XYZ file of C-alpha atoms in Angstrom:
766
model
C -20.586 16.206 6.877
C -19.131 19.671 7.714
C -16.618 21.614 5.323
C -13.551 20.795 7.502
C -14.657 17.038 7.682
C -14.981 17.163 3.967
C -11.616 18.921 3.174
C -10.017 16.204 5.548
C -11.344 13.570 3.377
C -10.190 15.209 0.250
C -6.624 15.567 1.470
C -6.518 12.054 2.750
C -7.940 10.566 -0.691
C -5.346 13.108 -2.602
C -2.612 11.569 -0.742
C -3.585 7.940 -1.219
C -3.993 9.002 -5.123
C -0.674 10.747 -5.405
C 0.854 7.823 -3.779
C -0.706 5.388 -6.537
C 0.168 7.927 -9.164
C 4.076 8.022 -8.006
C 4.024 4.190 -7.852
C 2.622 3.944 -11.271
C 5.129 6.231 -12.827
C 7.901 4.146 -11.173
C 6.546 0.989 -12.349
C 5.704 2.031 -15.921
C 8.916 1.302 -17.214
C 8.644 -2.261 -15.899
C 5.266 -3.024 -16.871
C 4.705 -4.899 -20.122
C 1.262 -3.009 -20.674
C 2.534 0.488 -20.261
C -1.116 1.774 -21.106
C -2.120 0.459 -17.788
C 0.252 2.431 -15.860
C -0.596 5.740 -18.112
C -4.252 5.273 -17.254
C -3.734 4.735 -13.819
C -1.732 8.027 -13.478
C -4.347 9.863 -15.549
C -7.169 8.677 -13.349
C -5.328 9.837 -10.040
C -4.918 13.194 -11.820
C -8.392 13.606 -12.951
C -9.982 12.495 -9.616
C -7.947 15.007 -7.768
C -8.733 17.785 -10.207
C -12.530 17.005 -9.905
C -12.527 16.958 -6.098
C -10.451 19.995 -5.839
C -13.089 21.703 -8.003
C -15.580 20.989 -5.769
C -13.715 22.947 -2.935
C -12.920 25.860 -5.224
C -9.258 25.218 -5.160
C -8.582 26.741 -8.321
C -4.694 26.669 -8.237
C -4.982 22.842 -7.839
C -7.399 22.589 -10.515
C -5.246 24.530 -12.874
C -2.087 22.541 -12.149
C -3.757 19.180 -12.330
C -5.429 20.240 -15.451
C -1.986 21.150 -16.898
C -0.701 17.623 -16.032
C -3.850 16.007 -17.491
C -3.385 17.579 -20.876
C 0.143 16.103 -21.169
C -1.032 12.644 -19.848
C -3.684 12.980 -22.804
C -0.709 13.253 -25.177
C 0.977 10.226 -23.606
C -2.340 8.301 -24.087
C -2.871 9.332 -27.515
C 0.706 7.957 -28.494
C 2.252 11.351 -29.340
C 4.424 11.385 -26.265
C 6.470 8.554 -24.834
C 7.297 8.532 -20.991
C 11.160 8.440 -20.900
C 13.512 9.206 -17.944
C 13.127 13.108 -18.412
C 9.346 12.978 -18.518
C 9.129 10.620 -15.461
C 11.305 13.050 -13.549
C 9.056 15.991 -14.426
C 5.656 13.963 -13.492
C 7.378 13.110 -10.129
C 8.010 16.516 -9.449
C 4.596 17.588 -10.091
C 3.346 14.805 -7.770
C 5.763 16.443 -5.099
C 4.124 19.810 -5.985
C 0.759 18.453 -5.540
C 1.654 16.865 -2.097
C 2.533 20.326 -1.058
C -0.495 22.099 -2.109
C -2.612 19.351 -0.609
C -0.534 19.729 2.751
C -1.285 23.436 2.531
C -4.873 22.796 2.161
C -4.717 20.481 5.395
C -3.106 23.162 7.202
C -5.981 25.576 6.604
C -4.264 27.424 3.720
C -6.551 27.336 0.591
C -4.629 29.764 -1.322
C -1.186 29.077 -2.537
C 2.009 31.061 -1.340
C 4.091 33.130 -3.520
C 6.689 30.256 -3.571
C 4.117 27.681 -4.675
C 2.695 29.738 -7.321
C 6.293 30.246 -8.705
C 7.021 26.604 -8.493
C 3.948 25.550 -10.229
C 4.087 28.144 -12.880
C 7.846 26.687 -13.613
C 6.406 23.091 -13.726
C 3.581 24.091 -15.960
C 5.943 25.644 -18.211
C 7.959 22.385 -18.557
C 4.973 20.490 -19.156
C 3.887 23.023 -21.915
C 7.244 22.343 -23.623
C 6.684 18.550 -23.516
C 3.405 18.976 -24.892
C 4.114 20.275 -28.482
C 2.659 17.115 -30.425
C 0.726 16.530 -33.687
C -2.838 17.859 -34.083
C -5.651 15.354 -33.219
C -6.989 13.025 -35.786
C -10.315 13.999 -37.626
C -13.593 12.404 -36.282
C -14.202 10.007 -39.341
C -10.870 8.619 -40.786
C -10.671 5.441 -42.643
C -10.018 2.184 -40.528
C -6.627 2.562 -39.049
C -3.713 0.932 -40.904
C -0.891 -1.129 -39.213
C 1.485 1.148 -37.435
C -0.655 4.401 -38.043
C -0.843 6.782 -34.923
C -3.844 6.380 -32.736
C -6.399 9.318 -32.646
C -6.116 11.895 -29.910
C -7.673 11.782 -26.447
C -10.788 13.769 -25.800
C -9.698 17.275 -24.926
C -9.641 18.601 -21.512
C -10.878 21.658 -19.803
C -9.754 24.501 -21.688
C -10.041 22.915 -25.074
C -12.063 24.548 -27.757
C -15.827 23.792 -27.898
C -17.607 22.544 -30.686
C -18.928 25.794 -31.792
C -15.275 27.486 -31.846
C -12.939 27.393 -34.785
C -10.705 24.553 -35.014
C -6.920 25.164 -34.176
C -4.669 26.695 -36.837
C -3.289 23.941 -38.764
C -5.539 21.328 -37.599
C -7.979 19.406 -39.899
C -11.433 19.989 -39.638
C -13.640 17.006 -38.294
C -14.693 15.225 -41.542
C -18.610 14.700 -42.038
C -19.890 11.641 -40.195
C -21.318 8.955 -42.494
C -25.121 8.677 -42.771
C -25.663 12.084 -40.976
C -28.895 12.658 -42.927
C -32.412 12.582 -41.603
C -32.626 8.877 -42.313
C -29.573 8.159 -40.473
C -31.375 7.101 -37.131
C -32.612 4.267 -38.858
C -29.254 3.213 -40.314
C -27.402 3.756 -37.033
C -27.441 0.387 -35.483
C -30.193 -1.226 -37.732
C -30.218 -2.763 -41.023
C -28.673 -5.964 -42.771
C -25.208 -5.686 -40.837
C -26.476 -3.516 -37.812
C -26.862 -6.773 -35.642
C -23.045 -7.232 -35.786
C -22.235 -3.942 -34.536
C -22.115 -2.058 -31.378
C -24.965 0.353 -30.801
C -24.231 3.229 -28.605
C -26.861 5.682 -27.786
C -25.376 8.909 -26.222
C -26.888 11.797 -24.453
C -24.569 14.401 -23.524
C -25.636 16.536 -20.436
C -26.029 20.344 -20.783
C -22.895 21.217 -18.681
C -20.223 19.086 -20.369
C -19.055 22.138 -22.090
C -18.795 24.189 -19.138
C -16.742 21.489 -17.508
C -13.997 21.269 -20.369
C -15.383 18.265 -22.063
C -15.673 18.225 -25.805
C -18.089 15.509 -27.019
C -16.334 15.295 -30.522
C -13.177 14.471 -28.682
C -14.770 11.349 -27.049
C -15.879 10.176 -30.458
C -12.515 10.593 -31.833
C -10.928 8.600 -28.931
C -13.725 6.128 -29.421
C -12.208 5.312 -32.856
C -8.898 3.832 -30.996
C -10.998 0.824 -30.204
C -12.597 0.387 -33.731
C -14.567 2.056 -36.393
C -17.651 4.154 -36.492
C -19.847 2.413 -38.955
C -22.394 5.077 -38.900
C -23.741 7.871 -36.837
C -26.854 10.093 -36.455
C -26.537 13.668 -34.842
C -29.623 13.902 -32.532
C -30.452 17.832 -32.393
C -33.917 17.622 -31.142
C -33.193 19.205 -27.704
C -31.899 22.381 -29.777
C -34.123 25.634 -28.812
C -34.729 28.487 -31.028
C -31.560 30.213 -32.177
C -32.484 33.261 -29.896
C -32.594 31.136 -26.770
C -29.417 29.074 -27.495
C -26.538 29.403 -24.890
C -23.095 28.720 -26.490
C -21.920 27.025 -23.403
C -24.754 24.553 -23.344
C -24.369 21.093 -25.170
C -27.833 20.014 -26.850
C -26.465 17.249 -28.902
C -27.036 13.584 -28.708
C -25.620 10.740 -31.036
C -26.680 7.276 -32.080
C -23.876 5.172 -33.300
C -23.170 1.803 -35.015
C -19.585 0.633 -33.814
C -17.571 -1.915 -35.390
C -15.227 -3.195 -32.713
C -13.774 -6.444 -31.018
C -13.284 -4.632 -27.810
C -15.268 -5.667 -24.675
C -18.078 -3.484 -23.336
C -16.248 -2.417 -20.117
C -13.432 -1.120 -22.603
C -15.917 0.764 -24.629
C -17.506 2.371 -21.542
C -14.009 3.180 -20.335
C -13.822 5.685 -23.129
C -16.507 7.712 -21.464
C -15.477 7.379 -17.835
C -14.544 10.864 -17.266
C -17.817 12.232 -18.499
C -20.009 9.215 -17.194
C -21.743 11.296 -14.719
C -23.153 13.979 -16.941
C -24.497 12.047 -19.837
C -26.711 8.869 -20.556
C -25.092 6.182 -22.445
C -26.445 2.834 -23.899
C -24.103 0.283 -25.186
C -25.847 -2.831 -26.631
C -23.839 -5.549 -27.791
C -23.935 -6.945 -31.226
C -26.083 -10.211 -32.087
C -22.751 -12.365 -32.170
C -21.921 -10.910 -28.669
C -25.105 -11.900 -27.430
C -24.803 -15.264 -28.285
C -21.375 -15.570 -26.586
C -23.012 -14.120 -23.427
C -25.615 -16.552 -23.478
C -23.192 -19.437 -23.798
C -20.797 -17.923 -20.806
C -24.047 -17.694 -18.877
C -24.843 -21.264 -19.276
C -21.331 -22.392 -18.492
C -21.092 -20.390 -15.215
C -20.563 -22.470 -11.988
C -23.214 -23.762 -9.689
C -22.754 -21.416 -6.815
C -25.486 -18.864 -6.231
C -25.453 -15.604 -7.985
C -28.024 -12.754 -8.478
C -29.155 -11.801 -11.832
C -26.847 -8.608 -11.943
C -23.907 -10.758 -10.901
C -24.615 -13.120 -13.583
C -24.848 -10.556 -16.258
C -21.480 -8.478 -14.945
C -19.615 -11.841 -14.786
C -20.556 -12.733 -18.554
C -19.388 -9.227 -19.497
C -23.123 -8.381 -21.289
C -23.040 -5.333 -18.577
C -20.544 -3.460 -16.786
C -20.516 -2.810 -12.920
C -21.607 0.778 -13.490
C -24.595 -0.019 -15.492
C -25.765 -2.543 -12.901
C -25.167 0.202 -9.987
C -27.352 2.465 -11.953
C -30.152 -0.063 -12.575
C -30.147 -0.955 -8.893
C -30.206 2.789 -8.003
C -33.104 3.215 -10.220
C -34.850 0.148 -8.851
C -34.479 1.375 -5.412
C -35.832 4.769 -6.123
C -38.907 3.263 -7.597
C -39.378 1.113 -4.520
C -39.046 4.322 -2.300
C -41.685 6.334 -4.421
C -44.095 3.428 -4.302
C -43.653 3.166 -0.365
C -44.430 6.762 -0.039
C -47.376 6.710 -2.676
C -49.606 3.516 -1.729
C -52.333 2.577 -4.250
C -55.756 4.258 -3.898
C -58.645 2.150 -3.149
C -59.861 0.397 -6.263
C -56.459 0.956 -8.052
C -54.070 -2.046 -8.687
C -51.029 -1.806 -6.811
C -47.867 -0.978 -8.871
C -45.035 -3.407 -8.674
C -41.162 -2.311 -8.622
C -39.736 -3.201 -11.857
C -37.478 -6.158 -12.161
C -33.683 -5.482 -12.701
C -33.795 -7.115 -15.959
C -36.664 -5.182 -17.421
C -34.694 -2.098 -16.298
C -31.447 -3.039 -18.041
C -33.402 -4.034 -21.369
C -35.279 -0.461 -21.117
C -31.892 1.337 -20.771
C -30.635 -0.593 -23.779
C -27.702 -2.298 -21.583
C -28.440 -5.789 -22.703
C -30.429 -7.745 -25.401
C -33.656 -9.341 -24.043
C -32.502 -12.898 -24.859
C -29.308 -12.616 -22.834
C -31.434 -11.559 -19.538
C -33.770 -14.415 -20.229
C -30.580 -16.813 -20.155
C -29.535 -15.285 -17.003
C -33.022 -15.780 -15.307
C -32.880 -19.450 -16.472
C -29.572 -19.801 -14.980
C -30.659 -18.185 -12.015
C -33.736 -20.418 -11.198
C -31.492 -23.242 -11.646
C -29.327 -22.120 -8.545
C -30.341 -22.177 -4.682
C -31.302 -19.173 -3.013
C -28.401 -17.569 -1.370
C -27.212 -14.063 -0.382
C -23.872 -13.017 -1.688
C -21.413 -11.842 0.862
C -20.458 -8.142 0.874
C -17.009 -7.039 1.345
C -17.156 -4.173 3.882
C -14.310 -2.005 5.269
C -14.530 0.788 7.837
C -11.835 3.460 8.562
C -11.318 3.824 12.327
C -9.268 6.701 13.799
C -5.708 5.437 15.027
C -6.407 6.985 18.455
C -9.560 4.954 18.968
C -7.764 2.073 18.120
C -4.933 2.731 20.498
C -7.728 3.309 23.372
C -8.958 -0.053 22.642
C -5.653 -1.582 23.032
C -4.946 0.144 26.254
C -8.059 -0.993 27.523
C -7.575 -4.593 26.555
C -4.218 -4.462 28.414
C -6.143 -3.245 31.586
C -8.548 -5.947 30.916
C -5.938 -8.651 30.937
C -4.381 -7.445 34.184
C -7.817 -7.266 35.850
C -8.415 -10.823 34.329
C -4.877 -12.030 36.020
C -5.912 -10.700 39.305
C -9.267 -12.324 39.360
C -7.674 -15.597 38.175
C -5.100 -15.302 41.232
C -7.643 -14.496 43.623
C -9.802 -17.473 42.695
C -6.928 -19.674 42.957
C -6.206 -18.464 46.588
C -9.639 -19.023 47.674
C -9.514 -22.717 46.363
C -13.132 -22.408 44.976
C -13.433 -24.770 42.115
C -16.387 -23.203 40.264
C -14.672 -19.696 40.588
C -11.387 -21.026 39.183
C -13.494 -22.574 36.200
C -15.077 -19.313 35.565
C -11.977 -17.232 35.770
C -10.235 -19.926 33.540
C -13.216 -19.564 31.071
C -12.823 -15.790 31.151
C -8.937 -15.787 30.810
C -9.566 -17.778 27.508
C -12.203 -15.220 26.186
C -9.831 -12.310 27.199
C -7.265 -13.999 25.156
C -9.405 -14.093 22.187
C -10.280 -10.502 22.727
C -6.758 -9.325 22.904
C -5.735 -11.581 19.508
C -8.778 -9.785 17.673
C -8.043 -6.314 18.882
C -4.189 -6.546 18.184
C -5.382 -8.063 14.659
C -7.075 -4.926 14.094
C -3.612 -2.863 14.484
C -1.894 -5.133 11.904
C -0.917 -3.953 8.653
C 0.880 -4.818 5.691
C 4.424 -3.665 5.175
C 4.027 -3.164 1.593
C 3.017 0.400 1.776
C 6.168 1.273 3.609
C 8.329 -0.747 1.087
C 6.661 0.888 -1.869
C 7.744 4.395 -0.665
C 11.498 3.373 -1.514
C 10.765 3.117 -5.004
C 10.817 6.739 -5.408
C 13.789 6.828 -3.147
C 15.979 4.373 -5.070
C 15.079 6.268 -8.493
C 16.118 9.717 -7.252
C 19.172 8.933 -5.306
C 20.207 6.567 -7.931
C 19.802 9.296 -10.603
C 21.605 11.789 -8.263
C 24.778 9.854 -7.996
C 24.700 8.608 -11.631
C 23.859 4.692 -11.014
C 21.431 2.540 -12.533
C 19.862 0.817 -9.625
C 16.398 -1.259 -9.400
C 14.467 -2.080 -6.379
C 13.306 -5.609 -6.083
C 10.540 -6.061 -3.096
C 9.182 -9.202 -1.723
C 7.071 -10.130 1.270
C 4.820 -7.101 1.082
C 1.930 -9.088 2.547
C 3.601 -9.513 5.836
C 1.719 -8.008 8.396
C 3.049 -6.042 11.713
C 1.758 -3.860 14.193
C 1.110 -0.409 12.642
C 3.188 1.280 15.336
C 6.098 -0.640 14.305
C 5.495 0.371 10.528
C 5.314 3.895 11.649
C 8.803 3.834 13.533
C 10.779 1.470 11.119
C 10.457 3.749 8.207
C 13.576 5.975 9.076
C 15.824 3.292 9.944
C 15.074 1.339 6.671
C 15.475 4.642 4.684
C 18.861 4.883 5.834
C 19.902 1.290 5.132
C 18.365 1.673 1.922
C 20.314 4.653 0.941
C 23.493 3.120 2.413
C 22.962 0.194 0.078
C 22.754 2.445 -3.063
C 25.844 4.763 -2.014
C 28.054 2.291 -0.490
C 26.862 -1.135 -1.624
C 26.306 -0.714 -5.564
C 29.492 0.106 -7.483
C 29.484 2.332 -10.493
C 28.581 0.608 -13.815
C 32.046 0.637 -15.082
C 33.409 -1.425 -11.877
C 30.370 -3.750 -12.414
C 31.076 -4.329 -16.047
C 34.807 -5.142 -14.961
C 33.882 -7.748 -12.483
C 31.508 -9.279 -14.924
C 28.269 -7.959 -13.408
C 25.377 -6.489 -14.979
C 25.342 -2.635 -15.362
C 22.084 -2.256 -13.230
C 22.288 -2.898 -9.673
C 19.707 -4.350 -7.581
C 18.876 -3.359 -3.990
C 16.366 -5.873 -2.567
C 13.672 -5.524 0.344
C 12.181 -8.520 1.924
C 10.054 -9.164 4.942
C 8.737 -12.844 6.482
C 7.773 -13.967 9.929
C 10.092 -16.121 12.112
C 9.459 -17.151 15.798
C 6.816 -14.551 16.446
C 9.120 -11.655 14.912
C 9.028 -10.043 11.609
C 12.662 -10.247 9.888
C 13.289 -7.511 7.210
C 16.253 -7.710 4.856
C 18.092 -5.007 3.074
C 20.281 -6.552 0.792
C 22.393 -5.242 -2.492
C 24.519 -7.214 -5.020
C 27.430 -4.826 -4.876
C 31.005 -5.243 -3.738
C 30.479 -6.009 -0.141
C 31.727 -4.355 2.913
C 35.686 -3.711 2.898
C 36.802 -5.759 5.844
C 40.348 -4.515 6.177
C 39.323 -0.899 5.605
C 36.830 -1.146 8.522
C 39.394 -2.820 10.890
C 42.172 -0.201 9.775
C 39.708 2.635 10.580
C 38.841 1.051 13.886
C 42.514 0.907 14.843
C 43.095 4.526 13.764
C 40.175 5.579 15.942
C 41.215 3.472 18.972
C 38.176 1.190 18.838
C 40.471 -1.686 18.607
C 44.048 -2.541 19.628
C 46.488 -3.389 16.541
C 46.993 -6.892 18.025
C 43.537 -7.921 18.607
C 42.195 -10.697 16.297
C 38.643 -10.080 15.476
C 36.134 -12.419 13.550
C 34.505 -11.279 10.562
C 31.126 -10.838 12.547
C 32.880 -8.668 15.114
C 34.672 -6.386 12.464
C 31.311 -5.826 10.537
C 29.818 -4.922 13.888
C 32.206 -2.007 14.158
C 30.320 0.121 11.724
C 27.653 0.438 14.491
C 29.884 2.475 16.387
C 29.048 6.226 16.877
C 30.793 8.264 14.212
C 32.433 5.385 12.341
C 32.675 5.943 8.656
C 34.880 4.697 5.928
C 33.921 6.912 3.406
C 36.620 8.571 1.553
C 34.868 11.757 0.872
C 31.758 13.521 2.221
C 28.891 13.371 -0.015
C 25.065 14.663 0.359
C 24.076 10.819 1.238
C 26.955 9.908 3.569
C 30.354 10.078 4.833
C 30.070 12.039 8.118
C 29.707 9.059 10.445
C 25.979 9.595 11.450
C 23.640 6.771 10.743
C 24.297 3.116 11.298
C 24.538 3.838 15.352
C 21.385 5.931 15.233
C 19.668 2.987 12.907
C 20.916 0.556 15.528
C 19.810 2.566 18.718
C 16.108 3.112 16.933
C 15.714 -0.270 16.183
C 16.729 -1.282 19.664
C 14.062 1.019 21.006
C 11.544 -1.109 19.208
C 12.973 -4.254 21.105
C 14.657 -5.313 17.870
C 17.959 -6.339 16.772
C 20.106 -5.635 13.668
C 22.947 -7.885 12.183
C 25.243 -7.775 9.049
C 26.145 -10.355 6.633
C 28.646 -9.455 3.709
C 30.525 -11.323 1.060
C 33.385 -9.677 -0.952
C 32.434 -8.986 -4.598
C 28.557 -10.425 -3.958
C 27.055 -7.924 -1.719
C 25.841 -7.063 1.761
C 22.604 -8.077 3.691
C 21.369 -6.288 6.760
C 18.834 -8.214 8.764
C 16.460 -6.302 10.997
C 14.382 -8.299 13.478
C 11.398 -6.866 15.209
C 8.613 -7.799 17.568
C 5.097 -8.158 15.767
C 3.778 -5.874 18.184
C 4.806 -3.171 21.089
C 1.745 -3.668 23.070
C 0.926 -7.028 24.485
C 2.932 -10.278 24.337
C 2.627 -13.955 25.731
C 5.302 -14.021 28.458
C 7.092 -16.635 30.481
C 7.605 -15.705 34.142
C 10.822 -16.597 36.142
C 12.338 -15.403 39.381
C 15.832 -14.890 40.626
C 16.534 -13.550 44.231
C 12.736 -12.519 44.915
C 12.710 -10.572 41.715
C 10.331 -11.527 38.692
C 11.469 -11.488 35.162
C 9.311 -11.738 32.134
C 10.649 -13.639 29.090
C 8.930 -13.454 25.566
C 7.563 -16.837 25.131
C 8.168 -17.244 21.469
C 11.921 -17.227 22.369
C 11.637 -19.952 24.975
C 12.463 -23.396 23.543
C 12.558 -25.536 26.840
C 13.311 -25.553 30.427
C 15.717 -27.961 32.121
C 17.273 -28.471 35.508
C 20.455 -26.967 35.949
C 23.562 -29.503 35.925
C 26.699 -27.477 35.696
C 28.898 -26.188 38.550
C 28.100 -22.854 40.253
C 29.772 -19.887 38.390
C 30.185 -21.788 35.107
C 29.607 -19.959 32.116
C 28.021 -22.792 30.031
C 26.344 -26.098 30.533
C 25.953 -29.472 28.486
C 22.601 -29.622 26.593
C 22.599 -33.128 25.069
C 26.212 -32.889 24.064
C 25.987 -29.276 22.945
C 27.879 -26.491 24.674
C 25.156 -23.805 25.783
C 26.162 -20.346 27.109
C 24.521 -19.454 29.999
C 24.268 -16.493 32.396
C 22.576 -16.262 35.984
C 20.202 -13.373 36.389
C 21.340 -13.183 40.007
C 24.997 -12.360 38.824
C 23.868 -10.196 35.879
C 21.631 -7.943 37.847
C 23.824 -8.279 40.986
C 20.779 -9.661 43.270
C 22.308 -10.366 46.748
C 19.737 -13.008 48.210
C 20.273 -16.602 49.440
C 20.746 -19.017 46.462
C 17.929 -21.611 46.356
C 18.814 -25.390 46.630
C 17.743 -26.114 42.931
C 18.084 -23.903 39.700
C 16.548 -24.141 36.394
C 17.721 -23.243 33.182
C 15.472 -21.527 30.390
C 16.765 -22.259 27.063
C 16.279 -19.166 24.717
C 16.830 -18.985 20.920
C 16.919 -15.325 19.410
C 18.348 -14.781 15.918
C 19.503 -18.127 15.256
C 21.449 -18.194 18.605
C 20.810 -20.188 21.781
C 21.826 -19.517 25.034
C 20.561 -20.496 28.640
C 19.147 -18.223 31.650
C 19.859 -19.502 35.019
C 16.925 -18.962 37.260
C 15.752 -19.604 41.030
C 12.130 -20.751 39.887
C 9.807 -21.117 36.994
C 6.506 -19.551 37.366
C 4.695 -20.399 34.059
C 3.200 -18.375 31.110
C 1.528 -15.228 31.391
C -0.154 -12.785 29.068
C 2.044 -9.642 29.218
C 0.913 -6.002 28.988
C 4.089 -3.813 28.004
C 4.758 -0.995 30.085
C 7.362 1.378 28.958
C 10.073 2.348 31.569
C 10.328 6.051 32.581
C 13.288 8.081 31.794
C 15.103 7.408 35.086
C 15.440 3.775 33.944
C 16.091 4.312 30.386
C 19.784 3.400 30.555
C 19.069 0.195 32.458
C 20.583 -2.414 30.209
C 18.857 -5.999 29.399
C 15.491 -4.561 30.549
C 12.882 -3.389 27.792
C 9.994 -2.685 29.739
C 7.698 -3.681 32.798
C 4.125 -5.344 33.274
C 1.945 -5.528 36.278
C 1.154 -9.258 37.545
C -2.479 -10.121 38.859
C -0.856 -9.575 42.505
C -0.340 -5.969 41.887
C 3.692 -6.297 41.866
C 5.666 -5.387 38.986
C 7.784 -7.582 36.698
C 10.692 -6.455 34.635
C 10.502 -7.712 30.675
C 14.028 -9.038 29.814
C 15.705 -7.603 26.602
C 16.788 -10.840 25.281
C 18.763 -9.077 22.361
C 20.981 -7.264 25.009
C 21.580 -10.280 26.730
C 22.551 -12.249 23.878
C 25.142 -9.356 23.099
C 26.615 -9.676 26.564
C 26.720 -13.582 26.704
C 27.486 -14.723 23.168
C 29.822 -11.948 21.865
C 33.361 -12.800 22.873
C 35.304 -10.480 24.996
C 38.122 -10.059 22.303
C 37.850 -6.249 22.219
C 38.471 -6.254 26.103
C 41.757 -8.011 26.000
C 44.195 -8.672 23.212
C 44.503 -12.128 21.760
C 47.866 -14.328 22.481
C 49.467 -15.393 19.433
């Protein structure tokens, strides 16, 4: 991988990590276990810092280190993440996003503005960081309510050889630090009931800003160090010592009720630079054996059994597997000489026991359990990142394949060759499967789009002085990635409107008997081949009378007209319409809802409103699942061919109404209808018989009167050129197997023309 590709990977991963960091910050107040959110934030910052150091991005390393240092204080319990600190850390996320984007643009050094912005944020971080000094290395067992020991210091912390900070107590002498300590650390009468830790720190840990003693202090948050032996056998003669090199190792007996994974997590940020062996107490080994014997009967490998019962961690298993693979490769390169016995690759159990990762009796129990199971390969979850342009190219090719397949199918029927018809029928089925599989590759969950609004709600609510929370549901609902990319801005405007117009001030909510905290909800679900997204709030609802008065004032409605509630609410989608009493940074200029409706319409979608006074407002957006390929139903009118999305077609019936009648009787119900001939002003002799296609869209039903029904057809959507962009009731075109062009009907536009009464056009009579 060249440097440019590596930098691109760095920026992509950094964006993902910063997104996770922001989500954790916003969710921290709602989590029962706040430590989980803090650890997620810390891991994201630390990973970005380490990756930036690989590319020499010192300004990112320095800034992220400042964030890390403050988060250390939070993890130690010296600081609490309140509203002010959350806002500061969110600002740090924004700054890091700018720095990462600059790197992606090819600028690896910060601009003057970025330097000043970073310095200001680091100064704020430093002001928050004035906390108590870290606890000494060996303290008595912590009492209830006592503060937890400090976290391991990060880069820039004093090395063990440096004098302690002013006012900070020096580390107490660890117990059993004499020459016989090695025998006492983890051995003796009670040693079998303690965890045994063997630590060998790498020579460069100090250069990388890590303090070995800091990790031991942090370890005491999980329990008590019973005995500790410092191993100095790697120390060179004094004249050859390097003050920046670590030569120390430790053997520790540790009393704790924590799990092995939790103990290993203490050394997470130095794991790649040291050798760590963690051996469980004897009582834990007995528990592991019991867990192994109770495992379900499906096939598992030895390592999976040991990880499953908690006796080893996934990291220890990965290291042992890597060592085993290295031994196998070495033996393959060096075959046994004549007369010598061939060496065998060490089994994984022997490697784990040799690394002091697990007790021999636990491995033996796992082997017994494994022999009781049938041989089977465990399935490995694999994922592959694909460039979006390549995926779009595949969809285009599938579209052309569908058109070619339709042409072949048509020719087969024209020749009346039965075997050829059968072959093209099988091919059509396979093409449909390829189409479904290709479209599935472009389906993504809408949850990522929803999550970005957590920050919007937090910032905007804080700006206007309201207490608002965002409630998400349906995050796993999938739709085409192209739709996801284009729906973000309309949803952003709807969410901001809900915050600014929908949710009342806290005083007014209290007077109405509502909780002080308002709620904005985002919900997504599938319905009739479409995705429905709802943006709702529990505010005061839309003011009907004010909307109507404003519409009369602007001349949109005659004073004597009578409009339904739905028609009044539709007025807010008129260009330039606004009922805001004053212009703010968020709203009041009359720019937005008409743009929202136009952008959603460009996606072949619809938007509708529902509001209840005093209870809130819901905006419903209905979108197609994909913008590329759909199943269509072909109809003709006056020699022209049209396509109706198949998922909207309910049934087809023979026309039974009088010519020119705007409705028909459908089993006792009135069904509004429109003749495509009249709608598109097609001048051609009418047929002797006409048919009605019954369509349901967004809960409304109507009928299309057509000349003939031509059946189902896989439709590749081709956008209209700019010349035809203003044509109403047409959303695109497609190519038939015969090479003819068929127009795809915009059903939402037809519903608006047919179902909406013409009350605005003529005043109602009293």
